[in-house]
Amino acid sequence: MYDIAIIGAGASGLMTASLLKNNKIVLIDSNKKVGEKIKISGGAKCNITNKYLNENYYLGDKNLIKKTFSQFDQTDLLEYTNKNGLYPSINEKIVKGTYFCNSSSDVITMFSKLTSHVKKYMNTTVSDVEYKDNRFYIYTNNQTIIANKLIIASGGLSYTSLGASDIGYMIAKKFGHTIVPTSPALVGFTVQSDQAWFKKLSGLSLDVKIDVGHKKISGKMLFAHKGCSGPAILSSSLYWKKGQLSIDFLPTKKSYIPKRVRQEIKDKDIDYKDYKFSPASNFGYTKAEVTRGGVNTDEINENFESRLQSGLYFIGEVLDVTGELGGYNFQWAFSSAFVCAKNIQ
Ligand code: FDA
């Protein structure tokens, strides 16, 4: 019998567990090891946060996001990691303001030390949760775990190979929550036959500015075998629903366009400054970095507790809050975890 059970030993689950020192805590995860997504993140260097953090880089409830960051922002996160021997540094090669670690294994080592007081059930997949006699009964492939409070930190649907599942949404629904429809985000676009020329340029990249759903995203676009990708496209996918987006291939006077791309644009008589096209779809959850949509934040309070079931909390990516590329999603996971932990004791 535990005070608090946390489903998910990923970014948000580890952060909450590290902060809850005075409770009997259990972390449950289907993976063999904690922080599997952290490990592969940012090209194994974990892009942990962003200097320019603010709510405008997110889709979701701006008030909740702002309020959460007012309690734990990028400066607080860096202070926290520095205090624990981890020193991320700015590296703006791909996206402005991004902080990377020397190695993402260092993040996992830090959290492993900080959660040594916590009981961990790894290789343990949660299949259902019930609330009876004022307690949560967590059913898994191994044993039933009982706790007074339950934190759902089970993330989204991307990368099932790293443990992703829909358990968070399933539990939310069971307790009467609504789920804002989910879809893959921070992912490349597949294209229609009119853009078949993208394939010919596969591997080439250039700086662009993309106009998508009232947002303007600057950065590199990469032509790919099945469509297009690269940082600017990934962030654009967060705001694209259906229909057209527009690409500016000459965002600045000094923009460099590779010769073969220039030739294609010329041959096709394309407007350099305003190339409109409608993606066919995207590369799906196997390639997406995150899941857009999730547990409706109208039904949780500012401390991340369910308004429908006391003692039940949702943090991190399982919520309907999704950030652009550039460390924004880890920061959300850590900030929501911090606020939840601070208020749960
Ligand atoms: P997270 O996904 O970290 O953890 C959820 C945990 O729940 C998992 O360990 C999973 O195994 C467990 N779980 C799920 N279902 C379960 C079940 N039924 N039973 C038991 N356990 C279960 N972001 C960023 O800011 N900077 C970056 O550099 C990157 N890079 C990156 C690369 C790649 C390839 C991906 C896929 C994603 C990123 N991200 C990122 C996104 C970032 O990894 C993500 O937003 C956070 O990890 C979300 O943290 P959570 O704690 O919410 O979920």
Coordinates of C-alpha atoms and ligand atoms in Angstrom, one line a residue:
M1 CA 0.0 0.0 0.0
Y2 CA 1.5 3.3 -1.2
D3 CA 0.8 7.0 -0.5
I4 CA 1.2 7.8 -4.2
A5 CA 1.5 5.7 -7.3
I6 CA 2.9 7.2 -10.5
I7 CA 2.1 5.5 -13.8
G8 CA 5.0 6.3 -16.2
A9 CA 8.7 6.6 -15.4
G10 CA 9.4 9.0 -18.2
A11 CA 10.2 12.7 -17.9
S12 CA 7.2 13.9 -15.8
G13 CA 7.0 10.7 -13.7
L14 CA 10.7 10.9 -12.7
M15 CA 10.5 14.6 -11.9
T16 CA 7.5 14.2 -9.6
A17 CA 9.0 11.2 -7.9
S18 CA 12.3 13.0 -7.3
L19 CA 10.5 15.8 -5.5
L20 CA 8.2 13.7 -3.3
K21 CA 10.7 12.9 -0.6
N22 CA 8.3 12.4 2.3
N23 CA 6.0 9.9 0.9
K24 CA 5.9 6.2 0.1
I25 CA 6.0 6.3 -3.6
V26 CA 5.9 3.8 -6.4
L27 CA 6.8 4.3 -10.0
I28 CA 5.3 1.9 -12.5
D29 CA 6.5 1.5 -16.1
S30 CA 6.3 -1.1 -18.9
N31 CA 9.9 -0.5 -20.0
K32 CA 12.8 -2.3 -18.5
K33 CA 14.5 1.0 -17.6
V34 CA 13.4 4.5 -16.6
G35 CA 13.5 7.4 -19.0
E36 CA 13.6 5.5 -22.3
K37 CA 12.4 8.5 -24.3
I38 CA 14.8 10.8 -22.6
K39 CA 17.6 8.5 -23.7
I40 CA 17.0 8.9 -27.4
S41 CA 15.8 12.5 -27.3
G42 CA 17.7 15.3 -29.0
G43 CA 20.0 12.9 -30.9
A44 CA 20.9 11.3 -27.5
K45 CA 21.8 14.7 -26.1
C46 CA 18.4 15.6 -24.8
N47 CA 17.2 19.1 -25.7
I48 CA 15.9 19.7 -22.2
T49 CA 14.5 23.2 -22.5
N50 CA 14.5 26.5 -24.3
K51 CA 15.7 30.0 -23.4
Y52 CA 12.7 31.6 -25.0
L53 CA 10.1 29.6 -23.2
N54 CA 6.6 31.0 -23.1
E55 CA 3.1 29.8 -23.7
N56 CA 3.0 31.0 -27.3
Y57 CA 5.1 28.0 -28.3
Y58 CA 2.4 25.7 -27.2
L59 CA -1.0 24.4 -28.3
G60 CA -3.3 24.2 -25.3
D61 CA -4.8 26.3 -22.5
K62 CA -2.5 29.3 -22.5
N63 CA -3.6 30.4 -19.0
L64 CA -2.7 27.0 -17.4
I65 CA 0.6 26.9 -19.3
K66 CA 1.5 30.4 -18.2
K67 CA 0.5 29.8 -14.6
T68 CA 2.5 26.6 -14.6
F69 CA 5.7 28.2 -16.0
S70 CA 5.3 31.1 -13.4
Q71 CA 6.0 28.4 -10.8
F72 CA 8.7 26.5 -12.6
D73 CA 10.3 27.7 -15.8
Q74 CA 13.5 27.1 -17.8
T75 CA 15.6 29.0 -15.3
D76 CA 14.2 26.9 -12.4
L77 CA 14.8 23.7 -14.4
L78 CA 18.4 24.7 -15.1
E79 CA 18.9 25.6 -11.5
Y80 CA 17.5 22.2 -10.5
T81 CA 19.8 20.3 -13.0
N82 CA 22.9 22.3 -12.0
K83 CA 22.2 21.7 -8.4
N84 CA 22.2 18.0 -9.2
G85 CA 25.4 18.0 -11.3
L86 CA 23.9 18.3 -14.8
Y87 CA 24.9 21.4 -16.9
P88 CA 22.9 21.7 -20.1
S89 CA 24.3 24.4 -22.5
I90 CA 22.9 26.5 -25.3
N91 CA 23.3 25.1 -28.8
E92 CA 21.3 26.9 -31.4
K93 CA 22.4 25.0 -34.5
I94 CA 18.9 23.7 -35.3
V95 CA 16.4 25.7 -33.3
K96 CA 16.9 29.0 -31.5
G97 CA 17.3 29.0 -27.7
T98 CA 17.7 25.3 -27.3
Y99 CA 19.6 23.8 -24.3
F100 CA 21.2 20.4 -24.8
C101 CA 23.0 18.0 -22.4
N102 CA 26.4 16.4 -23.0
S103 CA 24.6 13.1 -23.1
S104 CA 21.0 12.1 -22.4
S105 CA 22.3 9.3 -20.2
D106 CA 23.4 12.0 -17.8
V107 CA 19.8 13.0 -17.4
I108 CA 18.8 9.5 -16.6
T109 CA 21.7 9.0 -14.2
M110 CA 20.6 12.2 -12.4
F111 CA 17.0 11.1 -12.1
S112 CA 18.0 7.6 -11.0
K113 CA 19.9 9.0 -8.1
L114 CA 17.1 11.4 -7.2
T115 CA 14.6 8.6 -7.2
S116 CA 16.6 6.1 -5.3
H117 CA 14.0 6.4 -2.4
V118 CA 11.2 5.3 -4.7
K119 CA 10.0 1.8 -5.3
K120 CA 10.1 1.0 -9.0
Y121 CA 8.1 -1.6 -10.7
M122 CA 9.6 -1.9 -14.2
N123 CA 8.5 -4.3 -16.9
T124 CA 5.1 -3.7 -15.4
T125 CA 2.3 -2.7 -17.7
V126 CA -0.8 -1.2 -16.3
S127 CA -4.0 -2.5 -17.8
D128 CA -6.7 -0.9 -15.7
V129 CA -7.4 1.2 -12.6
E130 CA -10.3 1.1 -10.2
Y131 CA -11.3 3.4 -7.3
K132 CA -12.8 1.6 -4.3
D133 CA -12.8 2.1 -0.5
N134 CA -11.0 5.5 -1.1
R135 CA -8.1 3.9 -2.8
F136 CA -6.8 3.3 -6.3
Y137 CA -6.3 -0.3 -7.4
I138 CA -3.8 -0.4 -10.2
Y139 CA -4.0 -3.7 -12.2
T140 CA -0.9 -4.7 -14.1
N141 CA 0.5 -7.8 -15.8
N142 CA 2.3 -8.7 -12.6
Q143 CA 0.6 -7.5 -9.5
T144 CA -2.2 -5.2 -8.2
I145 CA -0.7 -2.1 -6.6
I146 CA -2.8 -0.1 -4.2
A147 CA -2.3 3.6 -3.5
N148 CA -4.1 6.6 -1.9
K149 CA -3.3 8.9 -4.7
L150 CA -2.5 8.3 -8.4
I151 CA -0.5 10.4 -10.8
I152 CA -0.9 9.6 -14.5
A153 CA 2.4 10.4 -16.2
S154 CA 2.0 7.9 -19.1
G155 CA 2.7 10.3 -22.0
G156 CA 1.2 10.2 -25.5
L157 CA 0.9 7.7 -28.3
S158 CA 4.2 8.3 -30.2
Y159 CA 6.8 5.6 -30.3
T160 CA 5.1 2.5 -29.0
S161 CA 8.5 0.8 -29.2
L162 CA 9.4 2.9 -26.2
G163 CA 6.4 2.0 -24.1
A164 CA 3.8 4.4 -25.4
S165 CA 0.2 3.3 -24.8
D166 CA -3.3 4.8 -24.5
I167 CA -3.6 3.8 -20.9
G168 CA -3.7 7.5 -19.7
Y169 CA -6.6 8.3 -21.9
M170 CA -8.4 5.1 -21.0
I171 CA -8.1 5.8 -17.2
A172 CA -9.2 9.4 -17.8
K173 CA -12.3 8.3 -19.7
K174 CA -13.1 5.8 -17.0
F175 CA -13.3 8.6 -14.5
G176 CA -15.5 10.7 -16.7
H177 CA -12.9 12.9 -18.5
T178 CA -13.1 13.9 -22.1
I179 CA -10.2 13.5 -24.5
V180 CA -9.4 16.2 -27.0
P181 CA -8.9 14.1 -30.2
T182 CA -5.3 13.0 -30.5
S183 CA -3.0 13.0 -33.6
P184 CA 0.7 12.7 -34.3
A185 CA 2.7 16.0 -34.1
L186 CA 6.3 17.2 -34.6
V187 CA 6.3 14.9 -37.6
G188 CA 7.1 15.1 -41.3
F189 CA 4.4 15.5 -44.0
T190 CA 3.5 13.1 -46.7
V191 CA 2.6 14.9 -49.9
Q192 CA 0.2 14.6 -52.9
S193 CA 1.2 13.8 -56.4
D194 CA 1.7 17.6 -57.2
Q195 CA 4.6 17.5 -54.9
A196 CA 6.2 14.4 -56.4
W197 CA 9.2 16.6 -57.1
F198 CA 10.1 16.7 -53.4
K199 CA 11.2 13.1 -53.7
K200 CA 13.8 14.0 -56.4
L201 CA 15.4 16.4 -53.9
S202 CA 15.4 14.0 -51.0
G203 CA 18.2 14.8 -48.6
L204 CA 18.5 18.5 -49.5
S205 CA 17.6 21.1 -46.9
L206 CA 17.2 24.9 -46.9
D207 CA 16.0 27.7 -44.7
V208 CA 12.3 28.5 -45.1
K209 CA 9.5 30.4 -43.4
I210 CA 6.2 28.5 -43.2
D211 CA 2.8 30.1 -42.8
V212 CA 0.5 27.6 -41.2
G213 CA -2.8 28.0 -39.2
H214 CA -2.0 31.7 -38.3
K215 CA 1.5 30.8 -37.2
K216 CA 4.8 31.6 -38.9
I217 CA 7.6 29.1 -38.4
S218 CA 11.2 29.7 -39.5
G219 CA 13.9 27.1 -39.8
K220 CA 15.2 24.3 -42.0
M221 CA 13.1 22.2 -44.2
L222 CA 14.3 18.9 -45.5
F223 CA 13.1 17.2 -48.6
A224 CA 12.4 13.5 -47.9
H225 CA 11.7 10.4 -49.9
K226 CA 8.1 10.4 -48.8
G227 CA 7.5 14.1 -48.5
C228 CA 9.2 16.7 -46.3
S229 CA 10.6 17.0 -42.8
G230 CA 13.2 19.0 -40.9
P231 CA 12.7 21.3 -37.9
A232 CA 10.4 23.9 -39.5
I233 CA 8.2 21.2 -40.9
L234 CA 8.0 19.4 -37.6
S235 CA 6.9 22.5 -35.7
S236 CA 4.5 23.3 -38.5
S237 CA 2.8 19.9 -38.1
L238 CA 1.7 21.0 -34.6
Y239 CA -0.5 23.7 -36.2
W240 CA -1.6 22.0 -39.4
K241 CA -4.9 20.3 -39.4
K242 CA -6.1 20.1 -43.0
G243 CA -5.7 22.2 -46.1
Q244 CA -3.0 24.5 -47.3
L245 CA 0.1 25.9 -45.9
S246 CA 2.5 28.3 -47.6
I247 CA 6.3 28.1 -47.8
D248 CA 8.6 31.0 -48.4
F249 CA 11.8 29.6 -49.9
L250 CA 13.5 33.0 -49.7
P251 CA 12.8 34.1 -46.1
T252 CA 15.8 36.6 -46.1
K253 CA 17.6 38.4 -48.8
K254 CA 20.7 36.2 -48.2
S255 CA 18.8 32.9 -48.2
Y256 CA 20.8 30.1 -49.8
I257 CA 18.8 27.8 -52.1
P258 CA 20.6 24.6 -53.3
K259 CA 21.1 24.6 -57.0
R260 CA 18.8 21.6 -57.7
V261 CA 16.0 23.1 -55.6
R262 CA 16.4 26.4 -57.5
Q263 CA 16.1 24.5 -60.8
E264 CA 13.0 22.6 -59.7
I265 CA 11.3 25.8 -58.5
K266 CA 12.2 27.5 -61.8
D267 CA 11.0 24.6 -64.0
K268 CA 7.7 24.4 -62.2
D269 CA 7.2 28.2 -62.2
I270 CA 6.7 28.2 -58.4
D271 CA 6.3 31.4 -56.4
Y272 CA 9.5 31.5 -54.2
K273 CA 7.8 33.6 -51.6
D274 CA 4.5 31.8 -51.4
Y275 CA 4.4 28.2 -52.4
K276 CA 1.0 26.9 -51.3
F277 CA 0.4 23.2 -51.0
S278 CA -1.8 20.8 -49.0
P279 CA 0.1 17.9 -47.3
A280 CA -1.6 14.5 -47.8
S281 CA -1.0 13.5 -44.2
N282 CA 2.0 12.9 -41.9
F283 CA 4.4 10.1 -41.1
G284 CA 2.3 8.8 -38.2
Y285 CA 3.0 7.9 -34.6
T286 CA 6.0 5.8 -35.3
K287 CA 7.9 8.9 -36.4
A288 CA 6.1 11.6 -34.4
E289 CA 7.9 13.1 -31.5
V290 CA 4.7 13.9 -29.6
T291 CA 0.9 13.5 -29.5
R292 CA -1.3 16.5 -30.1
G293 CA -4.5 16.5 -28.0
G294 CA -5.1 14.5 -24.9
V295 CA -6.8 14.8 -21.5
N296 CA -9.0 17.9 -21.5
T297 CA -7.4 20.5 -19.2
D298 CA -10.8 22.1 -18.4
E299 CA -11.4 19.1 -16.2
I300 CA -8.2 19.4 -14.1
N301 CA -7.4 22.2 -11.7
E302 CA -4.2 24.3 -11.7
N303 CA -2.4 21.7 -9.5
F304 CA -3.2 19.0 -12.1
E305 CA -5.7 17.2 -10.0
S306 CA -8.8 15.9 -11.6
R307 CA -12.0 18.0 -11.0
L308 CA -13.9 14.7 -11.3
Q309 CA -12.0 12.4 -9.0
S310 CA -10.0 13.6 -6.0
G311 CA -6.6 12.1 -5.6
L312 CA -6.2 11.6 -9.3
Y313 CA -3.6 13.7 -11.2
F314 CA -2.5 14.1 -14.9
I315 CA 0.8 15.6 -15.9
G316 CA 3.0 15.8 -19.0
E317 CA 2.2 14.9 -22.5
V318 CA -1.0 12.9 -21.6
L319 CA -2.6 16.3 -21.2
D320 CA -3.9 18.4 -24.1
V321 CA -0.8 20.6 -24.1
T322 CA 1.8 20.2 -26.9
G323 CA 4.9 22.3 -27.6
E324 CA 6.9 23.2 -30.7
L325 CA 10.2 21.5 -31.4
G326 CA 13.0 22.9 -29.2
G327 CA 12.9 21.5 -25.7
Y328 CA 9.3 22.8 -25.1
N329 CA 7.8 19.3 -24.4
F330 CA 10.3 18.3 -21.8
Q331 CA 9.9 21.6 -20.1
W332 CA 6.1 21.1 -20.0
A333 CA 6.6 17.6 -18.6
F334 CA 9.0 18.9 -15.9
S335 CA 7.0 22.0 -15.0
S336 CA 3.6 20.2 -14.7
A337 CA 5.4 17.6 -12.6
F338 CA 6.9 20.2 -10.3
V339 CA 3.5 22.0 -9.7
C340 CA 1.8 18.7 -9.1
A341 CA 4.4 17.5 -6.6
K342 CA 4.5 20.8 -4.8
N343 CA 0.8 20.7 -4.1
I344 CA 0.2 17.0 -3.6
Q345 CA 1.8 16.5 -0.2
Ligands
FDA1 P1 7.0 9.9 -21.4 O1 6.7 9.4 -22.8 O2 8.4 10.5 -21.2 O3 6.8 8.8 -20.3 C1 5.6 8.0 -20.3 C2 6.0 6.7 -19.7 O4 4.8 5.9 -19.4 C3 6.8 5.8 -20.6 O5 8.1 5.4 -20.0 C4 6.0 4.6 -20.9 O6 6.7 3.4 -21.0 C5 5.0 4.6 -19.7 N1 3.8 3.9 -20.0 C6 2.9 4.1 -21.0 N2 1.9 3.3 -20.9 C7 2.1 2.5 -19.9 C8 1.4 1.4 -19.3 N3 0.2 0.9 -19.8 N4 1.9 0.8 -18.2 C9 3.1 1.2 -17.7 N5 3.8 2.2 -18.2 C10 3.3 2.9 -19.3 N6 11.0 16.7 -26.2 C11 11.9 17.7 -25.9 O7 11.5 18.7 -25.2 N7 13.2 17.7 -26.4 C12 13.7 16.7 -27.1 O8 14.9 16.7 -27.4 C13 12.8 15.6 -27.5 N8 13.2 14.6 -28.3 C14 12.3 13.6 -28.6 C15 12.8 12.6 -29.5 C16 11.9 11.5 -29.8 C17 12.4 10.5 -30.7 C18 10.6 11.5 -29.2 C19 9.7 10.3 -29.5 C20 10.2 12.5 -28.3 C21 11.0 13.6 -28.1 N9 10.6 14.6 -27.3 C22 11.5 15.7 -27.0 C23 9.3 14.6 -26.6 C24 9.4 14.2 -25.2 O9 10.2 13.0 -25.1 C25 8.0 14.0 -24.5 O10 7.2 15.1 -24.7 C26 8.2 13.7 -23.0 O11 9.0 12.6 -22.8 C27 6.8 13.6 -22.4 O12 7.1 13.2 -21.0 P2 6.0 12.4 -20.2 O13 6.5 12.1 -18.9 O14 4.6 13.0 -20.3 O15 5.9 11.0 -21.1

